[in-house]
Amino acid sequence: MNQNQATVWSKVDQYIAERLIEQDAVLDKVLSTNQEAGLPAIDVSAAQGKFLNLLVQLHGSKRILEIGTLGGYSTIWLARALPSEGKIVTLELDPHHARIAAANLAHAQVQDKVEIRVGKALEQLALMRDEGVEAFDFIFIDADKPNNPHYLKGALQFSHPGTVIVGDNVVRGGEVLDENNYDPRVIGVRQFYDLLAEEKRITATAIQTVGSKGYDGFMIGIVTN
């Protein structure tokens, strides 16, 4: 990716947002709060957030599992797509991030739909199994990439036929092609693809994306049995 490409991609994202996404003071405030709190600027873009929102509406999801909360920006997009009785369980490792997210969710007035569980996601998933938490209709995986294959296995345990699973950052600027890349994040994504290719319970594809977040992509799959 050269600088000219990145500039064009960002400008197109801005063009899309200006024409198709209403100005939202709440979400703008969430992003500024995250920045002021020192959170990394790795939220989905506005266009990607609305994409997730539309997927939830199209699917008619009522229960969502989100693996990776950060400051709650994507959580808000997801929560706004739910019916009044809808519920999100979102998992966040960092207590500081979780506190910021809780404040952001309250500011967006969606806190009643969201349960934030703090701790290592794999440990939280194990606790949820012990608690008998019911399956989810929609699962968004957007946390540390080395654990992506483990998150997918956990997601499948909380799925039912028809559950939609979406994974973010599955292209990583094309680095997934490099078998000699030993970055744990790239290895995790490659293992994620390997598991998807082998797993008979899900049918999936991936879409490459460009924009203000650079060159990356989403995986989307449907649990079949």
Tab-separated table of C-alpha atoms in Angstrom:
chain	number	residue	atom	x	y	z
A	1	MET	CA	0.000	0.000	0.000
A	2	ASN	CA	1.414	3.381	-0.952
A	3	GLN	CA	0.475	6.737	0.531
A	4	ASN	CA	-1.649	7.744	-2.461
A	5	GLN	CA	-3.725	4.546	-2.183
A	6	ALA	CA	-4.260	5.051	1.542
A	7	THR	CA	-5.367	8.632	0.963
A	8	VAL	CA	-7.878	7.621	-1.708
A	9	TRP	CA	-9.244	4.771	0.418
A	10	SER	CA	-9.766	7.118	3.376
A	11	LYS	CA	-11.431	9.745	1.200
A	12	VAL	CA	-13.807	7.160	-0.257
A	13	ASP	CA	-14.682	6.007	3.256
A	14	GLN	CA	-15.428	9.624	4.137
A	15	TYR	CA	-17.550	9.980	0.977
A	16	ILE	CA	-19.546	6.861	1.885
A	17	ALA	CA	-20.054	7.999	5.460
A	18	GLU	CA	-21.170	11.496	4.443
A	19	ARG	CA	-23.786	10.159	2.035
A	20	LEU	CA	-25.031	6.954	3.637
A	21	ILE	CA	-24.468	7.312	7.380
A	22	GLU	CA	-26.221	9.993	9.371
A	23	GLN	CA	-24.036	12.275	11.470
A	24	ASP	CA	-24.075	10.768	14.946
A	25	ALA	CA	-22.891	12.871	17.878
A	26	VAL	CA	-23.057	9.871	20.209
A	27	LEU	CA	-20.697	7.746	18.142
A	28	ASP	CA	-18.402	10.725	17.553
A	29	LYS	CA	-18.242	11.193	21.314
A	30	VAL	CA	-17.464	7.500	21.809
A	31	LEU	CA	-14.470	7.723	19.494
A	32	SER	CA	-13.178	10.897	21.146
A	33	THR	CA	-13.632	9.347	24.599
A	34	ASN	CA	-11.678	6.289	23.501
A	35	GLN	CA	-8.876	8.484	22.185
A	36	GLU	CA	-8.744	10.584	25.358
A	37	ALA	CA	-8.624	7.386	27.444
A	38	GLY	CA	-5.621	6.114	25.503
A	39	LEU	CA	-7.356	3.217	23.791
A	40	PRO	CA	-5.790	2.073	20.505
A	41	ALA	CA	-7.552	3.421	17.412
A	42	ILE	CA	-8.490	-0.014	16.088
A	43	ASP	CA	-12.278	0.296	16.103
A	44	VAL	CA	-14.168	-0.636	12.968
A	45	SER	CA	-14.866	2.290	10.656
A	46	ALA	CA	-18.299	3.914	10.523
A	47	ALA	CA	-19.049	2.142	7.237
A	48	GLN	CA	-17.997	-1.196	8.741
A	49	GLY	CA	-20.038	-0.524	11.868
A	50	LYS	CA	-23.143	0.102	9.789
A	51	PHE	CA	-22.350	-3.026	7.755
A	52	LEU	CA	-22.440	-5.075	10.960
A	53	ASN	CA	-25.627	-3.294	12.022
A	54	LEU	CA	-27.321	-4.155	8.739
A	55	LEU	CA	-26.183	-7.784	8.922
A	56	VAL	CA	-27.827	-8.133	12.339
A	57	GLN	CA	-31.043	-6.568	11.043
A	58	LEU	CA	-31.059	-8.732	7.904
A	59	HIS	CA	-30.561	-11.855	9.984
A	60	GLY	CA	-33.117	-10.872	12.605
A	61	SER	CA	-30.666	-11.691	15.381
A	62	LYS	CA	-31.773	-11.343	18.992
A	63	ARG	CA	-28.703	-12.634	20.833
A	64	ILE	CA	-25.177	-11.507	19.986
A	65	LEU	CA	-21.774	-12.585	21.287
A	66	GLU	CA	-18.931	-10.140	20.699
A	67	ILE	CA	-15.372	-11.276	21.382
A	68	GLY	CA	-13.377	-8.078	21.847
A	69	THR	CA	-15.143	-4.982	23.208
A	70	LEU	CA	-12.411	-2.312	23.262
A	71	GLY	CA	-14.338	0.925	23.919
A	72	GLY	CA	-17.718	-0.361	22.792
A	73	TYR	CA	-17.926	1.374	19.403
A	74	SER	CA	-18.820	-1.767	17.453
A	75	THR	CA	-20.931	-2.913	20.404
A	76	ILE	CA	-23.142	0.141	20.011
A	77	TRP	CA	-23.585	-0.465	16.295
A	78	LEU	CA	-24.607	-4.053	17.053
A	79	ALA	CA	-26.884	-3.129	19.963
A	80	ARG	CA	-28.768	-0.565	17.908
A	81	ALA	CA	-29.724	-3.294	15.431
A	82	LEU	CA	-31.361	-5.459	18.084
A	83	PRO	CA	-35.043	-5.545	18.963
A	84	SER	CA	-36.042	-4.225	22.376
A	85	GLU	CA	-35.650	-7.665	23.966
A	86	GLY	CA	-32.265	-8.255	22.320
A	87	LYS	CA	-29.083	-8.993	24.256
A	88	ILE	CA	-25.327	-8.725	23.673
A	89	VAL	CA	-22.666	-10.462	25.710
A	90	THR	CA	-19.315	-8.816	24.981
A	91	LEU	CA	-15.941	-10.042	26.239
A	92	GLU	CA	-13.062	-7.691	27.097
A	93	LEU	CA	-9.674	-8.547	28.564
A	94	ASP	CA	-8.632	-5.100	29.819
A	95	PRO	CA	-10.549	-3.687	32.851
A	96	HIS	CA	-9.702	-0.126	31.767
A	97	HIS	CA	-11.155	-0.730	28.316
A	98	ALA	CA	-14.231	-2.318	29.915
A	99	ARG	CA	-14.808	0.732	32.132
A	100	ILE	CA	-14.588	3.078	29.165
A	101	ALA	CA	-16.920	0.813	27.190
A	102	ALA	CA	-19.463	0.766	30.007
A	103	ALA	CA	-19.515	4.562	30.085
A	104	ASN	CA	-19.845	4.722	26.301
A	105	LEU	CA	-22.711	2.221	26.294
A	106	ALA	CA	-24.521	4.267	28.926
A	107	HIS	CA	-23.977	7.438	26.888
A	108	ALA	CA	-25.495	5.649	23.875
A	109	GLN	CA	-28.368	4.423	26.083
A	110	VAL	CA	-27.887	0.772	25.110
A	111	GLN	CA	-26.428	-0.421	28.412
A	112	ASP	CA	-29.580	-2.421	29.257
A	113	LYS	CA	-28.977	-4.627	26.218
A	114	VAL	CA	-25.292	-5.313	26.933
A	115	GLU	CA	-23.432	-7.464	29.436
A	116	ILE	CA	-19.673	-6.834	29.573
A	117	ARG	CA	-17.664	-9.777	30.878
A	118	VAL	CA	-14.109	-8.867	31.878
A	119	GLY	CA	-11.218	-11.307	31.666
A	120	LYS	CA	-9.498	-13.576	29.178
A	121	ALA	CA	-12.039	-14.440	26.506
A	122	LEU	CA	-11.266	-18.159	26.499
A	123	GLU	CA	-11.737	-18.276	30.273
A	124	GLN	CA	-14.995	-16.348	29.993
A	125	LEU	CA	-16.230	-18.738	27.305
A	126	ALA	CA	-15.448	-21.675	29.589
A	127	LEU	CA	-17.342	-20.011	32.451
A	128	MET	CA	-20.272	-19.343	30.154
A	129	ARG	CA	-20.385	-23.026	29.230
A	130	ASP	CA	-20.424	-23.929	32.922
A	131	GLU	CA	-23.229	-21.410	33.491
A	132	GLY	CA	-25.284	-22.914	30.687
A	133	VAL	CA	-25.464	-19.689	28.668
A	134	GLU	CA	-27.707	-20.271	25.670
A	135	ALA	CA	-26.580	-20.119	22.067
A	136	PHE	CA	-26.254	-16.879	20.109
A	137	ASP	CA	-27.706	-15.865	16.755
A	138	PHE	CA	-24.785	-13.655	15.700
A	139	ILE	CA	-21.134	-13.753	16.797
A	140	PHE	CA	-18.515	-11.096	16.038
A	141	ILE	CA	-14.866	-12.065	16.574
A	142	ASP	CA	-12.553	-9.059	16.800
A	143	ALA	CA	-9.939	-9.649	19.497
A	144	ASP	CA	-6.297	-10.782	19.647
A	145	LYS	CA	-5.581	-12.577	16.389
A	146	PRO	CA	-3.275	-15.346	17.719
A	147	ASN	CA	-6.307	-16.811	19.492
A	148	ASN	CA	-8.620	-16.572	16.470
A	149	PRO	CA	-8.842	-20.358	15.915
A	150	HIS	CA	-9.648	-20.880	19.597
A	151	TYR	CA	-12.286	-18.146	19.460
A	152	LEU	CA	-13.857	-19.834	16.453
A	153	LYS	CA	-14.039	-23.137	18.329
A	154	GLY	CA	-15.623	-21.314	21.257
A	155	ALA	CA	-18.060	-19.534	18.967
A	156	LEU	CA	-19.183	-22.829	17.471
A	157	GLN	CA	-19.947	-24.122	20.956
A	158	PHE	CA	-22.349	-21.214	21.424
A	159	SER	CA	-23.972	-21.526	18.005
A	160	HIS	CA	-27.057	-23.152	16.547
A	161	PRO	CA	-27.901	-23.911	12.912
A	162	GLY	CA	-28.266	-20.519	11.268
A	163	THR	CA	-25.922	-18.602	13.576
A	164	VAL	CA	-23.893	-16.009	11.663
A	165	ILE	CA	-20.212	-15.686	12.596
A	166	VAL	CA	-18.176	-12.693	11.431
A	167	GLY	CA	-14.427	-12.286	11.921
A	168	ASP	CA	-12.519	-9.037	11.374
A	169	ASN	CA	-8.938	-8.411	10.167
A	170	VAL	CA	-8.573	-11.627	8.183
A	171	VAL	CA	-6.399	-10.256	5.345
A	172	ARG	CA	-3.873	-8.124	7.242
A	173	GLY	CA	-2.617	-6.222	4.222
A	174	GLY	CA	-2.153	-9.448	2.295
A	175	GLU	CA	0.263	-10.909	4.855
A	176	VAL	CA	-1.869	-14.054	5.118
A	177	LEU	CA	-0.278	-15.179	1.839
A	178	ASP	CA	3.200	-15.342	3.361
A	179	GLU	CA	3.829	-18.792	4.822
A	180	ASN	CA	7.150	-17.536	6.154
A	181	ASN	CA	5.604	-14.700	8.146
A	182	TYR	CA	5.985	-15.649	11.807
A	183	ASP	CA	4.009	-12.758	13.249
A	184	PRO	CA	1.670	-14.485	15.766
A	185	ARG	CA	-1.237	-12.412	14.446
A	186	VAL	CA	-0.686	-13.627	10.904
A	187	ILE	CA	-0.214	-17.217	12.084
A	188	GLY	CA	-3.456	-16.969	14.067
A	189	VAL	CA	-5.394	-15.751	11.043
A	190	ARG	CA	-3.921	-18.462	8.807
A	191	GLN	CA	-4.901	-21.095	11.381
A	192	PHE	CA	-8.350	-19.492	11.484
A	193	TYR	CA	-8.681	-20.091	7.729
A	194	ASP	CA	-7.388	-23.657	8.099
A	195	LEU	CA	-10.007	-24.399	10.728
A	196	LEU	CA	-12.767	-22.864	8.620
A	197	ALA	CA	-11.674	-24.998	5.661
A	198	GLU	CA	-11.800	-28.180	7.756
A	199	GLU	CA	-14.835	-27.465	9.910
A	200	LYS	CA	-17.971	-29.145	8.558
A	201	ARG	CA	-20.361	-27.221	10.809
A	202	ILE	CA	-19.855	-23.874	9.078
A	203	THR	CA	-19.844	-22.601	5.512
A	204	ALA	CA	-17.879	-19.382	5.068
A	205	THR	CA	-16.231	-16.889	2.770
A	206	ALA	CA	-14.090	-13.786	3.184
A	207	ILE	CA	-14.318	-10.358	1.609
A	208	GLN	CA	-11.301	-8.105	1.146
A	209	THR	CA	-11.811	-4.502	2.245
A	210	VAL	CA	-9.999	-1.199	1.784
A	211	GLY	CA	-10.697	2.089	3.484
A	212	SER	CA	-9.627	4.285	6.371
A	213	LYS	CA	-8.509	1.132	8.188
A	214	GLY	CA	-6.195	0.128	5.356
A	215	TYR	CA	-6.261	-3.141	3.442
A	216	ASP	CA	-7.920	-5.971	5.334
A	217	GLY	CA	-11.090	-8.053	5.267
A	218	PHE	CA	-14.051	-9.733	6.939
A	219	MET	CA	-14.882	-13.417	7.203
A	220	ILE	CA	-18.571	-14.290	7.258
A	221	GLY	CA	-19.958	-17.730	7.827
A	222	ILE	CA	-23.210	-19.507	8.659
A	223	VAL	CA	-23.369	-22.440	11.023
A	224	THR	CA	-25.088	-25.309	9.228
A	225	ASN	CA	-25.449	-27.955	11.962
